[in-house]
Coordinates of C-alpha atoms in Angstrom, one line a residue:
M585 CA 3.6 2.0 -9.9
T586 CA 0.3 0.5 -11.1
D587 CA -0.9 -3.0 -10.5
A588 CA -0.2 -3.8 -14.2
E589 CA 3.4 -2.7 -13.6
F590 CA 4.0 -4.8 -10.5
D591 CA 7.0 -7.0 -10.9
P592 CA 8.5 -8.3 -7.7
S593 CA 11.3 -10.2 -9.4
G594 CA 13.0 -6.9 -10.6
E595 CA 14.1 -5.8 -7.1
Q596 CA 15.1 -9.0 -5.4
A597 CA 18.8 -8.6 -4.8
V598 CA 20.8 -6.2 -2.7
S599 CA 22.8 -4.0 -5.0
S600 CA 26.4 -5.2 -5.5
E601 CA 27.8 -1.9 -4.0
L602 CA 25.8 -2.4 -0.8
A603 CA 26.4 -6.2 -0.6
G604 CA 30.1 -5.5 0.0
V605 CA 29.4 -3.6 3.2
M606 CA 26.5 -5.6 4.6
P607 CA 26.8 -8.8 6.6
V608 CA 26.9 -11.8 4.3
E609 CA 24.1 -13.5 6.3
Y610 CA 21.9 -10.5 5.9
V611 CA 22.5 -10.4 2.1
A612 CA 21.6 -14.1 1.8
F613 CA 18.5 -13.6 4.0
H614 CA 17.4 -10.6 1.9
S615 CA 17.9 -12.5 -1.4
Q616 CA 15.9 -15.5 -0.1
N617 CA 13.0 -13.6 1.2
H618 CA 12.6 -10.3 -0.6
V619 CA 10.4 -11.5 -3.4
A620 CA 8.0 -13.4 -1.1
Y621 CA 7.8 -10.5 1.2
L622 CA 7.1 -8.2 -1.7
K623 CA 4.3 -10.4 -3.1
Y624 CA 2.8 -10.7 0.4
A625 CA 2.9 -6.9 0.9
H626 CA 1.4 -6.4 -2.6
L627 CA -1.6 -8.5 -1.8
E628 CA -2.0 -6.8 1.6
L629 CA -1.5 -3.2 0.6
G630 CA -1.6 -2.9 -3.1
P631 CA 1.3 -2.0 -5.4
A632 CA 1.9 1.6 -4.3
A633 CA 2.9 0.7 -0.8
A634 CA 4.4 -2.8 -1.1
Q635 CA 7.9 -1.7 -2.2
T636 CA 8.2 1.0 0.5
V637 CA 6.9 -1.3 3.3
V638 CA 9.2 -4.2 2.4
E639 CA 12.2 -1.8 2.1
D640 CA 11.3 -0.5 5.6
V641 CA 11.2 -4.1 6.9
F642 CA 14.6 -5.0 5.5
T643 CA 16.1 -1.7 6.7
F644 CA 14.8 -2.4 10.2
L645 CA 16.2 -6.0 10.0
L646 CA 19.6 -4.6 9.0
E647 CA 19.6 -2.2 11.9
V648 CA 18.9 -4.9 14.4
W649 CA 20.7 -7.7 12.5
P650 CA 23.1 -8.8 15.3
D651 CA 20.2 -9.1 17.7
A652 CA 18.0 -10.7 15.1
L653 CA 20.6 -13.5 14.7
K654 CA 20.2 -14.2 18.4
E655 CA 16.5 -14.8 18.0
E656 CA 15.4 -18.4 18.5
N657 CA 13.8 -18.4 15.1
L658 CA 15.1 -15.7 12.6
Q659 CA 12.4 -16.5 10.0
A660 CA 9.6 -16.2 12.5
F661 CA 11.1 -12.9 13.9
A662 CA 11.4 -11.4 10.4
W663 CA 7.9 -12.6 9.4
A664 CA 6.5 -10.9 12.5
Q665 CA 8.3 -7.7 11.5
L666 CA 6.7 -7.9 8.0
R667 CA 3.2 -8.3 9.4
E668 CA 3.8 -5.5 12.0
H669 CA 5.0 -3.1 9.3
V670 CA 2.1 -4.0 7.0
E671 CA -0.4 -3.5 9.8
R672 CA 1.2 -0.2 10.9
H673 CA 1.1 1.1 7.3
R674 CA -2.5 0.0 6.9
A675 CA -3.5 1.7 10.2
A676 CA -1.7 4.9 9.2
Q677 CA -3.4 5.0 5.9
V678 CA -6.8 3.8 7.3
M679 CA -7.0 1.2 4.6
P680 CA -8.6 -2.2 4.4
T681 CA -6.8 -5.3 3.3
A682 CA -6.1 -5.0 -0.4
L683 CA -6.4 -8.7 -0.9
V684 CA -10.0 -8.7 -2.3
D685 CA -9.3 -5.9 -4.8
T686 CA -5.8 -6.9 -5.9
V687 CA -6.9 -10.5 -6.4
K688 CA -9.9 -9.5 -8.5
Y689 CA -7.9 -7.0 -10.5
A690 CA -5.1 -9.4 -11.1
A691 CA -7.6 -12.0 -12.5
L692 CA -9.2 -9.4 -14.7
R693 CA -5.8 -8.2 -16.0
R694 CA -4.7 -11.8 -16.8
G695 CA -7.6 -12.2 -19.0
S696 CA -10.5 -14.5 -20.0
R697 CA -14.1 -13.9 -19.2
R698 CA -14.2 -17.3 -17.6
R699 CA -11.6 -16.4 -15.0
L700 CA -13.4 -13.2 -14.2
E701 CA -16.7 -15.1 -13.7
L702 CA -14.9 -17.6 -11.5
I703 CA -13.3 -14.8 -9.4
E704 CA -16.7 -13.0 -9.0
S705 CA -18.4 -16.3 -8.0
R706 CA -15.7 -16.8 -5.3
S707 CA -15.5 -13.2 -4.1
G708 CA -17.1 -14.3 -0.9
V709 CA -14.1 -16.7 -0.4
Y710 CA -11.6 -13.8 -0.6
E711 CA -13.6 -11.8 1.9
A712 CA -13.8 -14.8 4.2
I713 CA -10.0 -15.3 3.8
A714 CA -9.4 -11.7 4.9
E715 CA -11.3 -12.4 8.1
L716 CA -9.2 -15.5 9.1
P717 CA -6.9 -15.3 12.2
D718 CA -3.5 -14.0 11.3
R719 CA -1.5 -17.2 11.1
H720 CA -4.3 -19.0 9.2
Y721 CA -4.6 -16.0 6.9
D722 CA -0.9 -16.0 6.1
V723 CA -0.8 -19.7 5.4
V724 CA -3.8 -19.6 3.1
L725 CA -2.4 -16.5 1.3
L726 CA 1.1 -17.9 0.8
T727 CA -0.2 -21.4 -0.2
F728 CA -3.2 -20.7 -2.4
L729 CA -2.8 -17.2 -3.7
L730 CA 1.0 -17.0 -4.0
G731 CA 1.5 -20.7 -4.8
Y732 CA 4.1 -21.7 -2.3
E733 CA 4.6 -25.3 -1.3
T734 CA 4.1 -26.3 2.4
A735 CA 7.9 -26.4 3.0
Q736 CA 8.3 -22.9 1.5
V737 CA 5.5 -21.5 3.6
A738 CA 7.0 -23.1 6.7
Q739 CA 10.4 -21.6 6.0
R740 CA 9.0 -18.1 5.3
M741 CA 6.9 -18.0 8.4
G742 CA 9.4 -19.8 10.6
I743 CA 7.1 -22.6 11.6
S744 CA 7.1 -26.3 11.0
P745 CA 5.5 -28.0 7.9
G746 CA 3.1 -29.8 10.2
T747 CA 1.9 -26.5 11.7
V748 CA 1.3 -25.2 8.1
R749 CA -0.8 -28.3 7.3
S750 CA -2.7 -27.8 10.6
H751 CA -3.4 -24.2 9.9
L752 CA -4.5 -25.1 6.4
H753 CA -6.9 -27.8 7.7
T754 CA -8.4 -25.4 10.3
A755 CA -8.6 -22.5 7.7
R756 CA -10.4 -24.8 5.3
R757 CA -13.0 -25.7 7.9
M758 CA -13.4 -22.1 9.0
L759 CA -13.8 -20.9 5.3
A760 CA -16.3 -23.7 4.5
K761 CA -18.4 -22.8 7.5
K762 CA -18.3 -19.1 6.7
I763 CA -19.3 -19.5 3.0
G764 CA -21.8 -22.2 3.7
I765 CA -20.1 -25.3 2.2
D766 CA -20.7 -28.6 3.9
L767 CA -17.4 -30.6 3.7
T768 CA -17.5 -34.3 3.6
P769 CA -14.5 -36.3 4.6
G770 CA -11.7 -36.1 2.0
E771 CA -13.5 -33.3 0.2
E772 CA -11.7 -30.5 2.2
K773 CA -8.5 -31.1 0.3
D774 CA -10.1 -29.4 -2.8
L775 CA -11.3 -26.3 -1.0

């Protein structure tokens, strides 16, 4: 699959044959989270590995489903599994985070010279994002690159909306410092 062919919406549901033999809660969880996980994995690993890694995550979750339901926070447990699978795949492939390249290529593919110039002028931002601590990185990626609202990010990661806002606030400050932007009060909302 090439980057131009990446379409996470085409594989979001458990097939009807399998849905009849899987726990209903699992099928619902899969349906609610598959597309977001796939988009995240795509930005992290690129299109070739995203589908395989996400399938592995959901296969693992199905295998441990009764125990996963006993977790204090199922969403946080599942998100941790996604991150772990992504990191394991990256380590096995000796590959860097695909974020910088996939974001630049997606902008190029979508068009206009202006967008490309904007992406190039902000390429330092994407590299700085890739260096953020894990939770801050995930919140920035889900919010700004994948376009999820605060409540959606909180739900996906299994954290509170207040924690999402706190991570965004801290990440903005870290990014501003790293790329040399002096934020004045109120200005950080635009970063």
